């Protein structure tokens, strides 16, 4: 016979924090949109000073900053607010920046789709078409400002791990690497910076190409890196290395295998596929990945996976798993080569 557990006051407080999580997302989005982290990085400022710079209501700015102080994003002394290390994650130009991610996740593309979460659970299907009228990539093409925020969010997150990936992945025998679905090309550009003999291609949707081209030029890599607009389900160029960071988790198993097969078929002799993804751990571990898995369910056809599940996808695509290297938790670099036919 079991005895029902009773919630404590601490449990009620924790649940209230969870229930207000959607509010916190919007607060973080506003902080990023109005560049508050960047302003306070220059020194303490009052709400009125920030409101003047950003053209927002001064009373609303104060109320926003007061809430930020309660969340540990800022500190308050006298009449001015100061930055904290937590707020620094929302600066626009720091490695691993979450600035654009805060904007993307608090914008209509994600926000409206997540408002249909009950329908996602009931049907197991993505909710972007019912919420937005189109799949998310088409929506971003139709809403370029929001799409640019998502592309920049990808760059920000990737910049936090790119150097570590460049350290882990051996490119000494490779001549050409393709960043499949590489957005602005942050990952392949890091490999090019580490190996002056390597050339790179960023393969992504046509509306993303200008961002990748501009990024390569800004890094002085224009002669060794090019951007190619296309559909990786139908074509990937010949190369020695294929980089797929946060690509396979966007798609269901059949679609993921199709992408991997394209890479396998185009791969030069001795080539490799490099998959960079979050890995699901044991059930009950307090981590981000199961939550991200639900985001994939709402937004796309994909899912987060265990290492065993990724190994199965690789095998189905005619690839042979060679190794997995943990980098910044919960990310891992999974390497595979062509299996014998």
PDB file of C-alpha atoms in Angstrom, residues 36 119 167 170 188 227 233 244 261 287 296 336:
ATOM      1  CA  UNK A  36      20.117  46.070 -22.631  1.00  0.00           C
ATOM      2  CA  UNK A 119      -2.239  19.648 -30.204  1.00  0.00           C
ATOM      3  CA  UNK A 167      40.261  21.029 -31.871  1.00  0.00           C
ATOM      4  CA  UNK A 170      41.339  16.165 -37.431  1.00  0.00           C
ATOM      5  CA  UNK A 188      33.359  25.425 -41.159  1.00  0.00           C
ATOM      6  CA  UNK A 227      28.214  29.593 -49.980  1.00  0.00           C
ATOM      7  CA  UNK A 233      17.824  16.349 -49.591  1.00  0.00           C
ATOM      8  CA  UNK A 244      26.114  18.441 -39.738  1.00  0.00           C
ATOM      9  CA  UNK A 261      22.941   9.022 -47.710  1.00  0.00           C
ATOM     10  CA  UNK A 287      19.161  18.455 -18.524  1.00  0.00           C
ATOM     11  CA  UNK A 296      11.567  19.563 -32.210  1.00  0.00           C
ATOM     12  CA  UNK A 336      31.583   8.178 -39.176  1.00  0.00           C
TER      13      UNK A 336
END
